[in-house]
mmCIF file of C-alpha atoms in Angstrom:
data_model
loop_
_atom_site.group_PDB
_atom_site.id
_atom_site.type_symbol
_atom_site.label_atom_id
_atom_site.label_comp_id
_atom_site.label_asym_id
_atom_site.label_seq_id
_atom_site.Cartn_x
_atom_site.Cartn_y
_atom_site.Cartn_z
ATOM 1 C CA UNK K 1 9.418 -5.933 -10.499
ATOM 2 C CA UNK K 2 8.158 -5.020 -6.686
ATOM 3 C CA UNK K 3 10.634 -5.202 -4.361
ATOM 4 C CA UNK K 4 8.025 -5.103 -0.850
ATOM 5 C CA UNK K 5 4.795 -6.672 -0.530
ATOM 6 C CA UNK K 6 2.057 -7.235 2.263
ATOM 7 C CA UNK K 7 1.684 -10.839 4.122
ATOM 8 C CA UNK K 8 -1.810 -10.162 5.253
ATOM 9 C CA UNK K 9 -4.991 -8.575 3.043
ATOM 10 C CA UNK K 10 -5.192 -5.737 5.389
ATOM 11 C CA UNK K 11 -2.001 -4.744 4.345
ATOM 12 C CA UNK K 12 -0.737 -4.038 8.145
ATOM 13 C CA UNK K 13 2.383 -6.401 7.229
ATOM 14 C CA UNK K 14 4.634 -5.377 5.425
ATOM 15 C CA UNK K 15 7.913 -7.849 3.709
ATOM 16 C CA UNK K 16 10.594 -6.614 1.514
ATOM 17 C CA UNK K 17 12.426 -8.935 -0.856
ATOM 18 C CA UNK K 18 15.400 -8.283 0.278
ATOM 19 C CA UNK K 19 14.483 -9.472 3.916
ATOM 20 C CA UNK K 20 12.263 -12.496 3.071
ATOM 21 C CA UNK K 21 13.411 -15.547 3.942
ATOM 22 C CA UNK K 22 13.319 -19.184 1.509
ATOM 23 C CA UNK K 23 10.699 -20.396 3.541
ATOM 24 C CA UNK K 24 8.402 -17.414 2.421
ATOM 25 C CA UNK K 25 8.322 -18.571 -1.082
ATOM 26 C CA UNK K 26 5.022 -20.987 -1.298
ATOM 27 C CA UNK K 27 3.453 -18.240 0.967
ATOM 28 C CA UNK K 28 0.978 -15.688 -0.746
ATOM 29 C CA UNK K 29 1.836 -11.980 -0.530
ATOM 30 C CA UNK K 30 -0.695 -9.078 -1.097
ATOM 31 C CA UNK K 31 -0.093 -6.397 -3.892
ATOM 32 C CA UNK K 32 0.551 -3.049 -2.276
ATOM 33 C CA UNK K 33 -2.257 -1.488 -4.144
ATOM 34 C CA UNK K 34 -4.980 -1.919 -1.643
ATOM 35 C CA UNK K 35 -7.528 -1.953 -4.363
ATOM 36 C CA UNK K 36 -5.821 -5.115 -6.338
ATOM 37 C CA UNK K 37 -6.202 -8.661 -5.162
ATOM 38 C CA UNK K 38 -3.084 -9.809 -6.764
ATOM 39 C CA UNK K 39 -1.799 -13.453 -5.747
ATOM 40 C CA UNK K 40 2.126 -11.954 -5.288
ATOM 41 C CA UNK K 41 4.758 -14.521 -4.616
ATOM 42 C CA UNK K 42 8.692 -14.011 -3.503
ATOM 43 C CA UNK K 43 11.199 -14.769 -6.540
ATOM 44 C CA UNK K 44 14.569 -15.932 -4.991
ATOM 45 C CA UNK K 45 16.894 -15.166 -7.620
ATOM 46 C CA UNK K 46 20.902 -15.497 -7.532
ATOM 47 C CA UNK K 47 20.311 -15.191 -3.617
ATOM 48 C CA UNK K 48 18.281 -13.069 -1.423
ATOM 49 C CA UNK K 49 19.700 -9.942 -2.139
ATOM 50 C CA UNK K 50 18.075 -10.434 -5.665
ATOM 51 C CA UNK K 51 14.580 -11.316 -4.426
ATOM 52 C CA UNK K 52 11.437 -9.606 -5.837
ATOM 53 C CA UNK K 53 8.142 -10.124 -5.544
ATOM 54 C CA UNK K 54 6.625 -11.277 -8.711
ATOM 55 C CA UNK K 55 2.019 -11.904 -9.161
ATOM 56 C CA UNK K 56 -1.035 -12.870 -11.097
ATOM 57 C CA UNK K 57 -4.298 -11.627 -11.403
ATOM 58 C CA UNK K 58 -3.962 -7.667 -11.270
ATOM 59 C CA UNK K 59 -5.933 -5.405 -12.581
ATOM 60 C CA UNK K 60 -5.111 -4.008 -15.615
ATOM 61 C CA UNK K 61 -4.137 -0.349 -14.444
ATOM 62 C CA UNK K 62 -2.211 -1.581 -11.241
ATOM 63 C CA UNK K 63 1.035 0.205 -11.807
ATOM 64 C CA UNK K 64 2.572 -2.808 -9.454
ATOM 65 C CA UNK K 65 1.450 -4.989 -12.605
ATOM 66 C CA UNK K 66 4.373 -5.149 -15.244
ATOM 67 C CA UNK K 67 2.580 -3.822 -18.006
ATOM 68 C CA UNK K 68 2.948 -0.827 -15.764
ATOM 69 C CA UNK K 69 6.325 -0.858 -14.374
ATOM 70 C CA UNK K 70 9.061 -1.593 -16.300
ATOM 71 C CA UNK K 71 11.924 -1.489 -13.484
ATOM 72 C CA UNK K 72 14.381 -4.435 -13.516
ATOM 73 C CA UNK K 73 17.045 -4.191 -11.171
ATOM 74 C CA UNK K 74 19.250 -6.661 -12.947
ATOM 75 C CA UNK K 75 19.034 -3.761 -15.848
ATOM 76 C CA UNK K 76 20.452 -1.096 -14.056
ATOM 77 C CA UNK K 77 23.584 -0.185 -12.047
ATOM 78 C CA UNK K 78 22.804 0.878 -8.479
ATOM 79 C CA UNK K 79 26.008 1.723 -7.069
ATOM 80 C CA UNK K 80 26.746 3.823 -9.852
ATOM 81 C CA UNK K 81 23.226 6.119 -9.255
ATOM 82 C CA UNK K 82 23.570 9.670 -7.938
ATOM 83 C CA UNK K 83 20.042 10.870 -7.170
ATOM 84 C CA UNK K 84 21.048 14.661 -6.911
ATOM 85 C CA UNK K 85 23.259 14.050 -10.551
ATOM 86 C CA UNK K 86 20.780 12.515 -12.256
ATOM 87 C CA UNK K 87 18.156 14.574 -11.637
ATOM 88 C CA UNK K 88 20.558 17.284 -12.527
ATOM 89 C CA UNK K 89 21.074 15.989 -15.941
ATOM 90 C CA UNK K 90 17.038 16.140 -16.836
ATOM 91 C CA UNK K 91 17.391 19.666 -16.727
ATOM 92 C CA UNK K 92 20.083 19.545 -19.718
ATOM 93 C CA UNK K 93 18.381 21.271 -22.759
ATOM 94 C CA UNK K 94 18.849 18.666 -25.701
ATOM 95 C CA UNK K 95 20.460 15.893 -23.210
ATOM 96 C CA UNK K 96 19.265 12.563 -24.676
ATOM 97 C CA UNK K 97 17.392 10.744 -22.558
ATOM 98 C CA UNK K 98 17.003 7.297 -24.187
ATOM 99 C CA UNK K 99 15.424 4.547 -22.060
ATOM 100 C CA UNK K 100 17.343 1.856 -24.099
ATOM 101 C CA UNK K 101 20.711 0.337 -22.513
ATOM 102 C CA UNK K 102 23.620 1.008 -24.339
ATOM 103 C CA UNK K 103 27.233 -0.468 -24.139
ATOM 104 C CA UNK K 104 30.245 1.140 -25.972
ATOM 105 C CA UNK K 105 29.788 0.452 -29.931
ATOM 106 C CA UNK K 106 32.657 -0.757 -30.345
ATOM 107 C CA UNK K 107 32.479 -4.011 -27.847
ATOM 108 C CA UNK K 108 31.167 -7.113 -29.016
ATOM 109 C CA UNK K 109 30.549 -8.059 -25.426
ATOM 110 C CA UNK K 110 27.480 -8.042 -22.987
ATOM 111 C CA UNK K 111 25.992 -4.289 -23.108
ATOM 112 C CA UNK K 112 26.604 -3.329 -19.206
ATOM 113 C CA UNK K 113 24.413 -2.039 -16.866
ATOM 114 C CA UNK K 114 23.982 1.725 -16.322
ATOM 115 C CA UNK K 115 22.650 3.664 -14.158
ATOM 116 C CA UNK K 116 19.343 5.165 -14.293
ATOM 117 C CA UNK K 117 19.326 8.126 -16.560
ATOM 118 C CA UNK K 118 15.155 9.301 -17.282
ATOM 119 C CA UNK K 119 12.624 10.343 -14.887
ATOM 120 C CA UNK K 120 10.164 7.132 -15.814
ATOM 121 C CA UNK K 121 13.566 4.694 -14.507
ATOM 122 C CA UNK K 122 13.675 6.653 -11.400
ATOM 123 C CA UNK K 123 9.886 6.443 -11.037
ATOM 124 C CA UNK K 124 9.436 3.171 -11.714
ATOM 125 C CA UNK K 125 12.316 2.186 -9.451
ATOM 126 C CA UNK K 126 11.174 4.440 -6.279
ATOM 127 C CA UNK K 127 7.613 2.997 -6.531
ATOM 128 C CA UNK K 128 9.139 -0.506 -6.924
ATOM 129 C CA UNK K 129 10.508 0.083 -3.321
ATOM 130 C CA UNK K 130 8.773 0.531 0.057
ATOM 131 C CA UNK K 131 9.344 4.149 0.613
ATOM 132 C CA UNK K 132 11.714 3.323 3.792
ATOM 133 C CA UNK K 133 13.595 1.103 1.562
ATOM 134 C CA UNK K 134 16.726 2.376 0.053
ATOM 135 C CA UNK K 135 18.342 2.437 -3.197
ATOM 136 C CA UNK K 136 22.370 3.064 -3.417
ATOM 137 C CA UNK K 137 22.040 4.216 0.660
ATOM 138 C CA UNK K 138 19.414 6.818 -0.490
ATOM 139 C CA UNK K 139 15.940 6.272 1.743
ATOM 140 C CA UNK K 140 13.487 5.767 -1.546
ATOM 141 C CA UNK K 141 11.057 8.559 0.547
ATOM 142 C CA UNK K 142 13.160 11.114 0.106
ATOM 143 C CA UNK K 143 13.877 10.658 -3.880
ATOM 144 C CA UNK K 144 9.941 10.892 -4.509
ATOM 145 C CA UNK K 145 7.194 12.403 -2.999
ATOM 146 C CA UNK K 146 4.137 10.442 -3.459
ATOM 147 C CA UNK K 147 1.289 9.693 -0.864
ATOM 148 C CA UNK K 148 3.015 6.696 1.157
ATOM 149 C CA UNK K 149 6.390 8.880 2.021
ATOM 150 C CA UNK K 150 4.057 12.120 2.648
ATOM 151 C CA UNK K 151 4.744 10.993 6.089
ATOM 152 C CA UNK K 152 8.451 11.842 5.557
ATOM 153 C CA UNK K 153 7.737 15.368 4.580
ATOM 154 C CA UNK K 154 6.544 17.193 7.989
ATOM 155 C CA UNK K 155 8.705 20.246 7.204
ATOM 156 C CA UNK K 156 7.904 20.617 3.402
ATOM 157 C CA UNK K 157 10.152 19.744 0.540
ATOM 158 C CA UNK K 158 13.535 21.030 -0.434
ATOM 159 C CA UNK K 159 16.422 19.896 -2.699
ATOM 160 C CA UNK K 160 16.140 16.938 -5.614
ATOM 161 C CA UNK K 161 13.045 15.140 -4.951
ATOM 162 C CA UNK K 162 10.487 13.949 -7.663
ATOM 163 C CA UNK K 163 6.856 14.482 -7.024
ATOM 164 C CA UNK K 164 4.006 12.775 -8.070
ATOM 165 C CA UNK K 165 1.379 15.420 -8.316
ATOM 166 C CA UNK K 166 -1.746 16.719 -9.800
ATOM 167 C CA UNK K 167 -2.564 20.211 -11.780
ATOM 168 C CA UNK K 168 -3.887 22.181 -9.214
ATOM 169 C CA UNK K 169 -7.579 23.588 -9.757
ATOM 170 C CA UNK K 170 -9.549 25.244 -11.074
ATOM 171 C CA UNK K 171 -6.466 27.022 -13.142
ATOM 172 C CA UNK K 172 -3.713 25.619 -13.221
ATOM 173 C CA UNK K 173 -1.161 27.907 -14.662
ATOM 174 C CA UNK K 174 -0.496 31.546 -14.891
ATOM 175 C CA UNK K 175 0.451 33.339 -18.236
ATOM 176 C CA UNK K 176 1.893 36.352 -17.376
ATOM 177 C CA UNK K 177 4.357 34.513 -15.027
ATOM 178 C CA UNK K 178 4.853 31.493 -17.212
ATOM 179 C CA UNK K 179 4.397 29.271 -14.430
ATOM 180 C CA UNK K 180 2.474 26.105 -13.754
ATOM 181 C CA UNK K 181 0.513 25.309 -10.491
ATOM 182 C CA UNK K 182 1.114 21.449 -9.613
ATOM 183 C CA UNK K 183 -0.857 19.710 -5.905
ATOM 184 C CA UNK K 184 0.969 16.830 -4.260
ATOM 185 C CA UNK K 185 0.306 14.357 -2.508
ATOM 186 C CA UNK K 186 -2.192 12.750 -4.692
ATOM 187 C CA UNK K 187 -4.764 12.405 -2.285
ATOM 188 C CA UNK K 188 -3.744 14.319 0.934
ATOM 189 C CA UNK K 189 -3.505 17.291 -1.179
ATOM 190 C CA UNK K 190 -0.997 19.099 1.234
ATOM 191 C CA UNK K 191 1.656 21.140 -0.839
ATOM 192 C CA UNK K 192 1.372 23.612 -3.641
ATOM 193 C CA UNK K 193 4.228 23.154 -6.967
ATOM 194 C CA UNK K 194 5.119 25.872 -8.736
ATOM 195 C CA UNK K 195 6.814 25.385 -12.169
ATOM 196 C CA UNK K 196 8.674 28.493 -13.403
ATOM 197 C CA UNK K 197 10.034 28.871 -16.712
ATOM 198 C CA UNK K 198 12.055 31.487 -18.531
ATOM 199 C CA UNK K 199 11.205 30.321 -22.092
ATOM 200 C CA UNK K 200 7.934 31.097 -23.654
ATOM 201 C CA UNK K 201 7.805 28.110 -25.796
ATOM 202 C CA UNK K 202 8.518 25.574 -23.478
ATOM 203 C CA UNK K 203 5.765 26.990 -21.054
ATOM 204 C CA UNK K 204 3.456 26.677 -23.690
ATOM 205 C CA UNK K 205 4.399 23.658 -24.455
ATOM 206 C CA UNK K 206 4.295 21.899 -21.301
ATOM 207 C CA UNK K 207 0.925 23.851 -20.591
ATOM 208 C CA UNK K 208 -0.497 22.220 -23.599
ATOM 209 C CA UNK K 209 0.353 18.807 -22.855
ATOM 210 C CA UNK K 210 -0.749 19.073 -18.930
ATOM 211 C CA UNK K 211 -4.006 20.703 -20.257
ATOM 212 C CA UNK K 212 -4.500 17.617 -23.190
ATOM 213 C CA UNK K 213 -3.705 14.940 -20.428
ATOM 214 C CA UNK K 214 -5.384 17.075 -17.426
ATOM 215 C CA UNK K 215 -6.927 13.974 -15.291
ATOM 216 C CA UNK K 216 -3.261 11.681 -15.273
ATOM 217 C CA UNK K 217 -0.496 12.128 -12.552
ATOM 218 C CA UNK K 218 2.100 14.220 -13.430
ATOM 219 C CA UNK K 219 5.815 13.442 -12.495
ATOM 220 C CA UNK K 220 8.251 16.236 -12.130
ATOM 221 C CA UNK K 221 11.912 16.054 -11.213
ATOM 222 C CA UNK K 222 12.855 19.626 -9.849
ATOM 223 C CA UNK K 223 15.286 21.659 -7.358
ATOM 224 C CA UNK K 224 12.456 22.931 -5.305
ATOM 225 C CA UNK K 225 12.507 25.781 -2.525
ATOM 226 C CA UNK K 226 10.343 27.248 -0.207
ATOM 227 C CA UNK K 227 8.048 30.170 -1.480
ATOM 228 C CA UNK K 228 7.005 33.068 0.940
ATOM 229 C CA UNK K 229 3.762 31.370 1.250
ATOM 230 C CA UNK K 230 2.924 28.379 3.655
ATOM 231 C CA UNK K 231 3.426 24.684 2.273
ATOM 232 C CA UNK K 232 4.109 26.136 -1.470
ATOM 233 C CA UNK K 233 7.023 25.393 -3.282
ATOM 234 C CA UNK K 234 9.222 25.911 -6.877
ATOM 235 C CA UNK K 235 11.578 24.713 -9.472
ATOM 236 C CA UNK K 236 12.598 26.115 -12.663
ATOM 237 C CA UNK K 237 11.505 23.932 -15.531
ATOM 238 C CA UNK K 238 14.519 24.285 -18.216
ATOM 239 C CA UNK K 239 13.753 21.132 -20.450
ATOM 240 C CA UNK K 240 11.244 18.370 -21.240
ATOM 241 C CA UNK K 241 12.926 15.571 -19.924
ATOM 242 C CA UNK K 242 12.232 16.837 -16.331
ATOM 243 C CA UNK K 243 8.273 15.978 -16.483
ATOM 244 C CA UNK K 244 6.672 12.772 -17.173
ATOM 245 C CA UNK K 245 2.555 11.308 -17.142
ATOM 246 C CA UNK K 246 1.062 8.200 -15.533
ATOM 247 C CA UNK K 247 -2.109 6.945 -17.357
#
């Protein structure tokens, strides 16, 4: 589901579901992907607070279509999320990480919502939201760098924070550190990633798959800090679940 969209085609306008009003809903709404002519439309649901934007006609690699993005707020349990604890958790070697909703096994009722647990739920849900939106009183722009909250990021990036990146070129990694060179923003290009790692295998492992996938977006979930060199940054890598790929 998209929780924002545009009310005019040169996306200068922008509405979140949250704030659009009944009368909105025989209006048409522009997809936020500038490149996709979507038809969107506002979905009241259960009241305004559970509006989304729902559409037609995208293309078939829009991630706002929901092929792409699998993020249903009704699925999930926002005032339970901690942003900083969650992303915590990736790190856990051998943590499952299972996409599925679960309720205890031994009720027969309705499974209950739970918070989101795997990098792809937090992904999907941040680029659900305008990035000045918030989710749980969090500002969505400061859970994920991607290229609309760059704007947030004048001092570089510290702390929790997801980024949605690119290997950097022409090598990306370095054996005889272990570590993994990562560019983000998408397009602006800005800020260097380092991934460090202190096991062999999972350095290899992760440098295989980034190598085998090279031209997707990458998705990494890390505590970064400031390097000694301008606008670079890094975050040990300790398990799989911290990195994710968008086709």
């Amino acid at each position: 589901m998209v929780m924002y969209a545009y009310r005019d085609k040169a996306r200068k306008v922008k509405v979140l579901a949250r704030n659009a009003l009944k009368e909105d809903k025989g209006n048409r709404f522009y997809c936020p992907n500038s490149l996709c002519d979507a038809h969107m439309y506002i979905v009241i649901k259960e009241g305004v607070s559970a509006s989304y934007f729902a559409g037609r006609g995208h293309l078939d690699d829009c991630f706002y279509h929901s092929k792409s993005n699998s993020f249903r707020p009704a699925n999930f349990n926002e005032h339970e999320f901690d942003f900083n604890n969650a992303l915590m958790a990736l790190t856990q070697k051998g943590k499952s990480q299972s996409n599925k909703l679960t309720s205890d096994k031994h009720s027969s009722g309705p499974v209950v919502p739970k918070p989101l647990r795997t990098i792809r739920q937090i992904y999907d849900m941040c680029k659900s939201h305008d990035c000045s939106d918030t989710y749980n009183g969090v500002t969505v722009g400061q859970m994920l760098l991607s290229d609309d909250s760059a704007k947030m990021y004048t001092s570089g990036v510290e702390g929790w924070r997801l980024i949605e990146s690119q290997r950097k070129l022409p090598k990306f990694y370095v054996l005889e550190t272990m570590e993994i060179h990562l560019i983000a923003p998408v397009a602006k290009k800005k800020y260097t990633f380092i991934l460090k790692f202190t096991d062999a295998k999972l350095f290899r492992e992760i440098k295989d798959w980034i190598y085998a996938n090279r031209y997707h977006i990458f998705i990494v979930a890390g505590d970064w800090s400031s390097s000694n060199s301008a606008n670079v940054f890094s975050a040990y890598i300790s398990a799989k679940n911290q990195l994710t790929m968008i086709k």
